[in-house]
Coordinates of C-alpha atoms in Angstrom, one line a residue:
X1 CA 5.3 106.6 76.1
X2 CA 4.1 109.3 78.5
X3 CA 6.1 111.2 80.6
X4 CA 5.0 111.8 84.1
X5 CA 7.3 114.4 84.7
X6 CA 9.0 116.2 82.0
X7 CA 12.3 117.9 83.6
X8 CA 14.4 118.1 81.1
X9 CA 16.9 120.7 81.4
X10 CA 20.0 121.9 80.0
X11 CA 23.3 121.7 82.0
X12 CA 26.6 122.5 81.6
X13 CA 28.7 119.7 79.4
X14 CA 30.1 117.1 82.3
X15 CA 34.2 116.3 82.4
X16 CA 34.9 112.8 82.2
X17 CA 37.1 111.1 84.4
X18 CA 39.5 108.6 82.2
X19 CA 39.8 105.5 84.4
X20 CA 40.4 101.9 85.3
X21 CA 37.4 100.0 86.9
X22 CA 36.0 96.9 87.9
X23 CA 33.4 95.1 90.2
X24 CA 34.1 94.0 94.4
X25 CA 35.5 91.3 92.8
X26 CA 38.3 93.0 91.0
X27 CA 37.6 91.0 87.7
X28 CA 37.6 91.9 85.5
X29 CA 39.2 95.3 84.8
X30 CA 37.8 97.9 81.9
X31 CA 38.7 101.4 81.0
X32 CA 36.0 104.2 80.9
X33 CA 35.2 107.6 80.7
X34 CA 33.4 108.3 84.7
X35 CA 31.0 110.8 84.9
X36 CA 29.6 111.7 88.3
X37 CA 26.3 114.3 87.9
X38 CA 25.2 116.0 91.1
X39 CA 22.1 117.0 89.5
X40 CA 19.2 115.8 87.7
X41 CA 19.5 118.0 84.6
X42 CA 23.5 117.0 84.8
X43 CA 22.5 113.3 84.0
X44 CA 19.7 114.3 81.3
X45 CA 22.1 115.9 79.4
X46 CA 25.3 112.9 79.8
X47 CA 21.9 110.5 78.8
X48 CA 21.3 112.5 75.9
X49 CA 24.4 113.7 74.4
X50 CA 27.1 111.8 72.8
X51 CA 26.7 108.8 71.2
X52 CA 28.7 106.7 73.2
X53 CA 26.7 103.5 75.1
X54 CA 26.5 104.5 79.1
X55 CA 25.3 102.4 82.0
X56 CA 25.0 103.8 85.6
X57 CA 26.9 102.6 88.2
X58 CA 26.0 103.0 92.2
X59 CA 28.6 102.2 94.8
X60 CA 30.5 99.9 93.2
X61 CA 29.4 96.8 95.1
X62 CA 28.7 94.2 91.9
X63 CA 31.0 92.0 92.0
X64 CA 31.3 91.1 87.6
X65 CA 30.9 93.1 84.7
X66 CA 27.3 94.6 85.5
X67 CA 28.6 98.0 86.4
X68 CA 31.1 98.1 83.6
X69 CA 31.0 99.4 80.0
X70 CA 34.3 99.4 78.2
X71 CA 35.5 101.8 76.4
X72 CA 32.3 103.1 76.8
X73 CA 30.5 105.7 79.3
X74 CA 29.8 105.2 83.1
X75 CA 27.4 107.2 84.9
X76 CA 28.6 107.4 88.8
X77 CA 25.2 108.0 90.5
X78 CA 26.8 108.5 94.0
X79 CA 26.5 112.1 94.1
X80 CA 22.5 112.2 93.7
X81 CA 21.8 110.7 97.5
X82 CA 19.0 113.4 98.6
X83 CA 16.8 111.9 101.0
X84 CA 13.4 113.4 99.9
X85 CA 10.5 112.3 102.5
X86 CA 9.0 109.8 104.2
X87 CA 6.0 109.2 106.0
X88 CA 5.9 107.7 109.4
X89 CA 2.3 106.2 109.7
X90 CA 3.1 104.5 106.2
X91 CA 6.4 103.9 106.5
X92 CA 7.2 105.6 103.2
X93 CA 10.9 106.8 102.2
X94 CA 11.3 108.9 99.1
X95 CA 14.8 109.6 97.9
X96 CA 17.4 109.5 94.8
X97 CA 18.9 106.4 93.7
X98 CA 22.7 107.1 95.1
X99 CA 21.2 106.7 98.7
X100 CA 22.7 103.7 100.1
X101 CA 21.7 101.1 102.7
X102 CA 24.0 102.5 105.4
X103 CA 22.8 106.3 105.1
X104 CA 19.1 104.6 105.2
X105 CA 20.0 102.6 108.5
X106 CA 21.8 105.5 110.1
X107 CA 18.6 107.8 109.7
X108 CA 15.9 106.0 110.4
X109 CA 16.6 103.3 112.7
X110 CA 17.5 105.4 115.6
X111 CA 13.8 106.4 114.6
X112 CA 12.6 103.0 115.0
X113 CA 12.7 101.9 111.3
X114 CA 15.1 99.1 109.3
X115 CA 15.6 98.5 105.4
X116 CA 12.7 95.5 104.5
X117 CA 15.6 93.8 102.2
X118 CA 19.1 94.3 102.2
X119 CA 21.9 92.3 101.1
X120 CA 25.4 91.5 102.9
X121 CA 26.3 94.9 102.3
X122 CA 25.1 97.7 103.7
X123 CA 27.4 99.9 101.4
X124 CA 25.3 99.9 98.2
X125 CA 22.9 102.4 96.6
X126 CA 19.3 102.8 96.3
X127 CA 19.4 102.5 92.0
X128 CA 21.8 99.6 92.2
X129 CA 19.7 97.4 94.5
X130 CA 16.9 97.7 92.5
X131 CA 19.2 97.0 89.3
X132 CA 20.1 94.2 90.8
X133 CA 16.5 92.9 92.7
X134 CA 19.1 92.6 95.7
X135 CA 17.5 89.6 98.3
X136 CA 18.3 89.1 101.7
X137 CA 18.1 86.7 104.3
X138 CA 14.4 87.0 104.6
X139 CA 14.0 86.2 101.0
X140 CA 11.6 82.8 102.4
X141 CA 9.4 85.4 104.1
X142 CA 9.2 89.1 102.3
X143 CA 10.8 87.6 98.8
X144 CA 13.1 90.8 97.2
X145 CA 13.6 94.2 97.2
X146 CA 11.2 94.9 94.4
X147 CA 8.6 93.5 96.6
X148 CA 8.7 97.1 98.9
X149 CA 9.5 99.5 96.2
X150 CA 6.0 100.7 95.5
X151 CA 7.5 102.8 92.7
X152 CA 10.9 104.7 90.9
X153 CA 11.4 107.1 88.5
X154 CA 13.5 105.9 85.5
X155 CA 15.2 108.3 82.8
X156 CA 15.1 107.1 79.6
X157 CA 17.4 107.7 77.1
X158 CA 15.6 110.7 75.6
X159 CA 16.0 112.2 78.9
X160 CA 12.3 111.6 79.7
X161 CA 11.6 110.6 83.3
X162 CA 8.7 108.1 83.8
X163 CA 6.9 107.1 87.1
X164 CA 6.8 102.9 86.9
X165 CA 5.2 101.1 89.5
X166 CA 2.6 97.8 89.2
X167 CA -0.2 99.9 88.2
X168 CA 2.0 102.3 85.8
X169 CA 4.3 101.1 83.0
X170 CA 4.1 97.5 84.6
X171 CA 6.4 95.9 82.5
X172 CA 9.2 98.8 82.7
X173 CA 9.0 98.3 86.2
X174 CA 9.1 94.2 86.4
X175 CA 11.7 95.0 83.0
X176 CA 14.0 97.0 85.4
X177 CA 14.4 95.3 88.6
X178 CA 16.5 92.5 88.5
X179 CA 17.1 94.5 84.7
X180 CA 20.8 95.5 85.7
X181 CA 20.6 98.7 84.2
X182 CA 19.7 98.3 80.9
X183 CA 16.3 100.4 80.5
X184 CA 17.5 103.3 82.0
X185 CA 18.9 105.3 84.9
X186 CA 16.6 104.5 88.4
X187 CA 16.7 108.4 90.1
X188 CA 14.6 108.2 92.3
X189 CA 12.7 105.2 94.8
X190 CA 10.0 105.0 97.0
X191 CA 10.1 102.0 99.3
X192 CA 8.4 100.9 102.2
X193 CA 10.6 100.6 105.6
X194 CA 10.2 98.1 108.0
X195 CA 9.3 99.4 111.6
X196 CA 11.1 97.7 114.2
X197 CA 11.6 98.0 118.5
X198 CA 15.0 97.6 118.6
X199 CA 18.5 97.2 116.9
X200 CA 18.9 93.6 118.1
X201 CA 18.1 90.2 116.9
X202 CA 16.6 87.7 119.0
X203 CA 17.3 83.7 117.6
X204 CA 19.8 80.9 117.3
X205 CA 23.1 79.5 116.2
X206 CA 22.3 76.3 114.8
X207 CA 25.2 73.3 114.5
X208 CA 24.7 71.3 111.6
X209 CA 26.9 68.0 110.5
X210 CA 26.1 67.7 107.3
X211 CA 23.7 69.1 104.5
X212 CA 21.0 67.3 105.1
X213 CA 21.1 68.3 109.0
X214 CA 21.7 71.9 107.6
X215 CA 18.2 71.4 105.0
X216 CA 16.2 70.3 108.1
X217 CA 17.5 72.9 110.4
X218 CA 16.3 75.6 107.9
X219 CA 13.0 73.6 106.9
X220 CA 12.3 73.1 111.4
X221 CA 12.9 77.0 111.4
X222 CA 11.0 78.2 108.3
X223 CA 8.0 79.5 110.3
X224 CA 9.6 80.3 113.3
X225 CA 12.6 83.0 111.9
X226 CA 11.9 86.2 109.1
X227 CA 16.1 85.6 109.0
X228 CA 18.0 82.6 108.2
X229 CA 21.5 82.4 107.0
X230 CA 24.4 79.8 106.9
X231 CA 28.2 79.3 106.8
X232 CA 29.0 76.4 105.0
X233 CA 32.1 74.1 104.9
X234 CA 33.1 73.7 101.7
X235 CA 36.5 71.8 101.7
X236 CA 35.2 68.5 103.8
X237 CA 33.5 65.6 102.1
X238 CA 32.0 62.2 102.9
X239 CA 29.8 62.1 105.7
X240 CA 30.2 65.8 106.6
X241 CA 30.2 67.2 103.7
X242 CA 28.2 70.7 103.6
X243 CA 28.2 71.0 107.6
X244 CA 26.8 74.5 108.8
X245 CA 26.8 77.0 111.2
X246 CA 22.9 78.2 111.2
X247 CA 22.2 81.5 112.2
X248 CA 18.6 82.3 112.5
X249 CA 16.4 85.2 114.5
X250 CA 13.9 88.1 114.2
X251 CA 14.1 91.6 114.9
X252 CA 13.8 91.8 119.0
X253 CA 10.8 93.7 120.7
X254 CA 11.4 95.0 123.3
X255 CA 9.9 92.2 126.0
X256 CA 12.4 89.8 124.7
X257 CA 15.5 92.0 125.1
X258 CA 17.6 92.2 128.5
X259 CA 16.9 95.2 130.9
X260 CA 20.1 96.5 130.2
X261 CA 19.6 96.4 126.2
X262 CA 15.9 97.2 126.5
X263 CA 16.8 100.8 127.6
X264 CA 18.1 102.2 125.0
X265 CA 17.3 99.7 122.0
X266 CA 18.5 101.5 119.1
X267 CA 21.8 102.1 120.4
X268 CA 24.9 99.5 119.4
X269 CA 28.5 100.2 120.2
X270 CA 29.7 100.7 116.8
X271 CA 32.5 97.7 116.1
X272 CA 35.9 98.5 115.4
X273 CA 36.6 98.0 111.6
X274 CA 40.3 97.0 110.7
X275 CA 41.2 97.1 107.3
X276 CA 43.2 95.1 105.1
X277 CA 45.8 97.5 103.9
X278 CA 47.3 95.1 100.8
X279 CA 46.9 92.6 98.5
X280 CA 47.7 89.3 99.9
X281 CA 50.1 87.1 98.1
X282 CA 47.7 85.0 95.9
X283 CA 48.9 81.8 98.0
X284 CA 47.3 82.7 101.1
X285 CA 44.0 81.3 100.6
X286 CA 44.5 77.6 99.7
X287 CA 43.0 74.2 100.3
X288 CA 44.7 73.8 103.4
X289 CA 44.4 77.3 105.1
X290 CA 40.9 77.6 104.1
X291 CA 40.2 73.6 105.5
X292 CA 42.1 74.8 108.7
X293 CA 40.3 77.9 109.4
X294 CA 36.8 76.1 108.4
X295 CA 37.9 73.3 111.1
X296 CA 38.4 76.0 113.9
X297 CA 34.9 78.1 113.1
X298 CA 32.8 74.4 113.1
X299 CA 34.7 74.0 116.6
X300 CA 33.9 77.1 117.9
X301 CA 30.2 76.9 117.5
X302 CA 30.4 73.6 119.2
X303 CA 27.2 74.1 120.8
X304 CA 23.9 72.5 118.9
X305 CA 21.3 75.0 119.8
X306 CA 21.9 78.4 121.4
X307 CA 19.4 81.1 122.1
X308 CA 21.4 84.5 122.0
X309 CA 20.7 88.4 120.9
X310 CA 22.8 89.7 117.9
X311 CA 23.2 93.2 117.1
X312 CA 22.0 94.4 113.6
X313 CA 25.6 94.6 112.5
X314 CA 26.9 91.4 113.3
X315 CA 23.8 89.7 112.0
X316 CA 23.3 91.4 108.9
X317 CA 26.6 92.5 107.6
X318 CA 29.8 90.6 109.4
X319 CA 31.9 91.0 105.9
X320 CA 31.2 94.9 106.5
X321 CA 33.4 94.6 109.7
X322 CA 36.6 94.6 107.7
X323 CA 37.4 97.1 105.2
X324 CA 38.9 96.7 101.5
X325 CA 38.4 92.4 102.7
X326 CA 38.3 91.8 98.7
X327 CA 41.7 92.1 98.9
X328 CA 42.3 88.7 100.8
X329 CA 42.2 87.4 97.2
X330 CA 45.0 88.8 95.8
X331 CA 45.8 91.2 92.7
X332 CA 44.0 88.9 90.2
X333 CA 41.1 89.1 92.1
X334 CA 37.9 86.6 92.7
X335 CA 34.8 85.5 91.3
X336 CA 31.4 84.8 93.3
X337 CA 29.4 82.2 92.3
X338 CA 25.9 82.5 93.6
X339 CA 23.5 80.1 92.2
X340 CA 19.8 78.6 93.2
X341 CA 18.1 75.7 92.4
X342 CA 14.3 74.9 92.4
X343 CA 13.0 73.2 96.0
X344 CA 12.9 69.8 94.5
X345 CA 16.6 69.7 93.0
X346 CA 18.4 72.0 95.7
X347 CA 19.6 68.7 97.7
X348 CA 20.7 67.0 94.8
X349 CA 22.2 70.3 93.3
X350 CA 24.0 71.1 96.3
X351 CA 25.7 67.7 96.9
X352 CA 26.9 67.9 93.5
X353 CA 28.1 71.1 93.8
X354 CA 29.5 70.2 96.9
X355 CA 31.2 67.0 96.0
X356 CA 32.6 68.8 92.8
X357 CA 34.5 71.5 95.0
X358 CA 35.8 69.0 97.3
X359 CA 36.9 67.3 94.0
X360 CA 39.1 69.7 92.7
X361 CA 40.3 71.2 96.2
X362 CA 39.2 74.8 95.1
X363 CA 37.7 75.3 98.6
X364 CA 35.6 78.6 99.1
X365 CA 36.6 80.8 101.9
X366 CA 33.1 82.4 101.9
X367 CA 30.3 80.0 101.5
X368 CA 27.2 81.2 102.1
X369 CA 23.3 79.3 101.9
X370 CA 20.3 80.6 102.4
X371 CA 16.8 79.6 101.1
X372 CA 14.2 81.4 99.1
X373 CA 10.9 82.1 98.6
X374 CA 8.4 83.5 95.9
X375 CA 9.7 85.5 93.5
X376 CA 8.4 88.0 90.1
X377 CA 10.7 90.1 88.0
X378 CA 11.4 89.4 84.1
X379 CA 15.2 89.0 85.2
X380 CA 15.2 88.5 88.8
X381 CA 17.3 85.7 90.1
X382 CA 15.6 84.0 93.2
X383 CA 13.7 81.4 93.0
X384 CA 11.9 78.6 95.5
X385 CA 14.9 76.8 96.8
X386 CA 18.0 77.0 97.7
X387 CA 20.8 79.1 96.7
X388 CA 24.7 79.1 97.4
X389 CA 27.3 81.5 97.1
X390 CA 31.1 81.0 96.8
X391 CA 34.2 82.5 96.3
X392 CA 36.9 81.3 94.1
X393 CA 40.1 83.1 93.9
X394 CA 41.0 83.6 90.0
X395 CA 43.9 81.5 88.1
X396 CA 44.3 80.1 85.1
X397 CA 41.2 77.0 85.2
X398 CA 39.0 79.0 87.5
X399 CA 36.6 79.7 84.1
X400 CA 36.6 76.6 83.2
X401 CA 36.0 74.9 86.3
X402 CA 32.8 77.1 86.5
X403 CA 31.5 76.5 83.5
X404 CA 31.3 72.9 84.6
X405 CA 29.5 74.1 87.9
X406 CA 27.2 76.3 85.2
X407 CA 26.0 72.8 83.3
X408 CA 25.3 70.9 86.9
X409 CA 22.9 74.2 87.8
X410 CA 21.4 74.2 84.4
X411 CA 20.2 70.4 84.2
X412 CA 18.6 70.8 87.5
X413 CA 16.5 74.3 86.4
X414 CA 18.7 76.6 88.4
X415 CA 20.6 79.9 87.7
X416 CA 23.4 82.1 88.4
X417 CA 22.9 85.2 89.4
X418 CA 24.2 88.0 87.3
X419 CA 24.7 90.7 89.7
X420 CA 27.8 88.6 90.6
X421 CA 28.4 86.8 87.7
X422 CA 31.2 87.7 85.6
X423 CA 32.3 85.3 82.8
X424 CA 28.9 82.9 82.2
X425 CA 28.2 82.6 78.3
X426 CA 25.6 83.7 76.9
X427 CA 23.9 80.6 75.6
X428 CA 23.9 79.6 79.2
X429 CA 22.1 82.9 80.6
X430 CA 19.4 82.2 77.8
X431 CA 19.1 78.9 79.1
X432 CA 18.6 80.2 82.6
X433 CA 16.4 83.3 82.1
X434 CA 13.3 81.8 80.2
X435 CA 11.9 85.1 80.6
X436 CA 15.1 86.9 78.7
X437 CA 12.7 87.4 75.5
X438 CA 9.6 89.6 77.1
X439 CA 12.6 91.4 78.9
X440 CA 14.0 92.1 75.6
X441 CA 10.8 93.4 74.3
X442 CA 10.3 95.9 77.5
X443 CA 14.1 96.8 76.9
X444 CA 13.1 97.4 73.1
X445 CA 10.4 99.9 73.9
X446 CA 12.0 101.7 76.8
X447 CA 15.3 101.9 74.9
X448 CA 15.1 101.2 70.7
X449 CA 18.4 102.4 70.1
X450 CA 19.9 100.7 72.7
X451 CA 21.9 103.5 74.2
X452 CA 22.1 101.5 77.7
X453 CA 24.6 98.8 77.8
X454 CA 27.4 97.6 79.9
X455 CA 30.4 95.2 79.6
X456 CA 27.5 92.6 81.2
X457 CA 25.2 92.8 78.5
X458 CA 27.5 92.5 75.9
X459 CA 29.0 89.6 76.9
X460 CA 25.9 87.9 77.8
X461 CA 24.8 88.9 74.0
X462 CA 21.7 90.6 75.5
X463 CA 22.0 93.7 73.4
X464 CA 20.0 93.8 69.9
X465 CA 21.8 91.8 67.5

């Protein structure tokens, strides 16, 4: 392969940090060695030197094993969060991979300019979202992140940097998003922003009794709303079973936003965030707590429709309002189970799903629907339909609970989505990714010796044999 840019330097050797780590979700733990480079030549040389597997790791904010390479090296890419240059007219942002989404919002949209994708965190990187092909809640409309990164620069692991975009190294590119860091280290992005007239959202909260009110709500509003999102109750059956708390909108302009709001548009009282300063005792969250509090936030939506204006941060990111909330799960820690069927089996999926929660009274304190649209990417997880994320606390049958939620997905066409997965076996990601074998041929060119690989991969079995 060509280079595009050949700056390969030579730095001064890196000092490990020796250290316990895992995903948000706090399972499962590994041990590593933690480098954090500043500079570009810092990371050529901890990619070339030593021969020790690494993977890079942004902010933390996977949830599994992708960010994770036991007993193995970990690249902390945190500290290379330049912002590089952007164009207004296009809408352009150049920058390295550690920026996050939270430095990109507190920049540019005082200037009038908002993320095109994020996900239900604004405190991840640049090179992780793209690792991940992060969605949002306008995944119906503008599909992933990928879809606005017109190009990145990737180091390989002879320390070569290439430019990939669609027209260059194609299949590195579609190979790395969605790729969870497996081809290389992302360094640096260039994405297209969104340009918006103000910081609010203007759209509905949306009562639903059941799924199939919750389905038609989000089929009446396709057209309508760029954002859709839904709570979900997850621990009441029968004739309620998958009731919903809608909540749809699009960025305001400014001839939809009250006087008082349209004056100074950009400009949101920032929330108080409190934190949760310990591990709760693993009991807290239970079938009957969790039933209880879903029975008081279905009450307190009580009415059907409801025109209102959300500010960015409530809409976007209400787990951001409290700080450390992983915690609520206790010391062992949770797993997220995200998963998406195709259009035509997402009802059927997600009754079945549904019913087999209720079943076993593991109800999910966070429950979370949303629907997508088109998607490309060798490993990207969206798909046409309907996907649904959980939270399980972990014990003792948790695994092997989800592994029966894995075969209901898999006999409808779904997935799981590996950004957040953290114990699915391997024969079951092959079964999910029918794309897994042209990904391993990109991941064969970009990287023959296979110096990229993380806890993730080698549980999944997706390193060379």
């Amino acid at each position: 392969m060509a280079a595009v840019t050949s700056r390969i330097a030579t730095a001064a050797a890196l000092k490990p940090r020796h250290a316990m780590l895992s995903g948000w979700g706090r399972f499962p733990l590994s041990e590593s060695d933690i480098y954090r480079p500043e500079k570009i030549a810092e990371l050529q040389t901890l990619v070339t030197g030593n021969g020790l597997s690494l993977i890079a790791r942004g902010a933390g904010r996977a949830y599994g094993d992708a960010a994770q390479n036991d007993q193995n090296r970990v690249a902390d890419i945190q500290r290379l969060n330049r912002m590089l240059s952007f164009e207004p007219e296009s809408a352009l942002l150049r920058c390295e991979a550690g920026v996050t989404i939270a430095e990109i919002i507190d920049v540019f949209l005082p200037r009038g300019y908002f993320p095109p994708v994020t996900p239900g965190t604004r405190f991840v990187t640049l090179g992780g979202s793209i690792a991940a092909d992060v969605h949002g809640k306008n995944h119906h409309r503008d599909s992933s992140l990928a879809s606005h990164v017109t190009n990145f620069d990737l180091m390989l692991a002879t320390g070569e940097i290439l430019r990939c975009s669609r027209e260059e190294h194609s299949d590195l590119f579609w190979a790395t998003v969605g790729g969870m860091g497996l081809t290389g280290v992302i360094v640096e992005v260039e994405l297209r922003l969104r340009p918006v007239e103000s910081a609010y959202f203007n759209g509905e909260l949306i009562r639903a009794r059941n799924i199939d009110a919750a389905i038609e709500a989000f089929e009446r509003t396709d057209s309508e709303y760029g954002y859709s999102v839904a709570w979900i109750d997850c621990a009441i059956g029968k004739n309620s079973l998958g009731r919903s708390v809608l909540n749809v909108g699009n960025f305001a302009t400014l001839d939809t936003l009250p006087d008082n709001l349209a004056q100074d548009p950009f400009s949101v009282t920032p929330p108080i965030i409190p934190s949760v300063p310990f591990d709760l005792p693993g009991w807290t969250l239970n079938a009957l707590t969790v039933k209880a509090f879903n029975a008081v936030y279905y009450m307190f939506h009580r009415d059907t429709r409801a025109r209102t204006i959300f500010d960015w941060q409530s809409f976007f990111y209400p787990l951001d309002s409290i700080r450390s909330w992983n915690r609520i799960y206790g010391k062992r820690g949770f797993v997220q189970y995200q998963c998406v069927w195709p259009l035509a089996e997402s009802r059927a999926g997600l009754i079945e799903l549904l019913e087999a929660i209720s079943r076993s009274r593991r109800a999910s304190f966070l429950a979370v629907l949303k629907k997508f649209g088109a998607q490309e990417g060798m490993l990207s997880f969206p798909m046409p339909g309907y996907t649904l994320a959980l939270d399980f606390p972990v014990n003792d049958t948790l695994l092997e609970f989800l592994d029966t939620l894995d075969a209901m997905v898999l006999k409808r066409g779904g997935r799981v989505y590996l950004a957040k997965d953290a114990r699915m076996r391997p024969e079951t990601f092959r079964a999910m990714y029918p794309n897994f074998p042209r990904w391993q041929q990109a991941k064969a060119l970009a990287d023959p010796d296979n110096r990229f690989s993380s806890s993730l991969s080698r549980r999944l079995a997706m390193d060379p044999a």
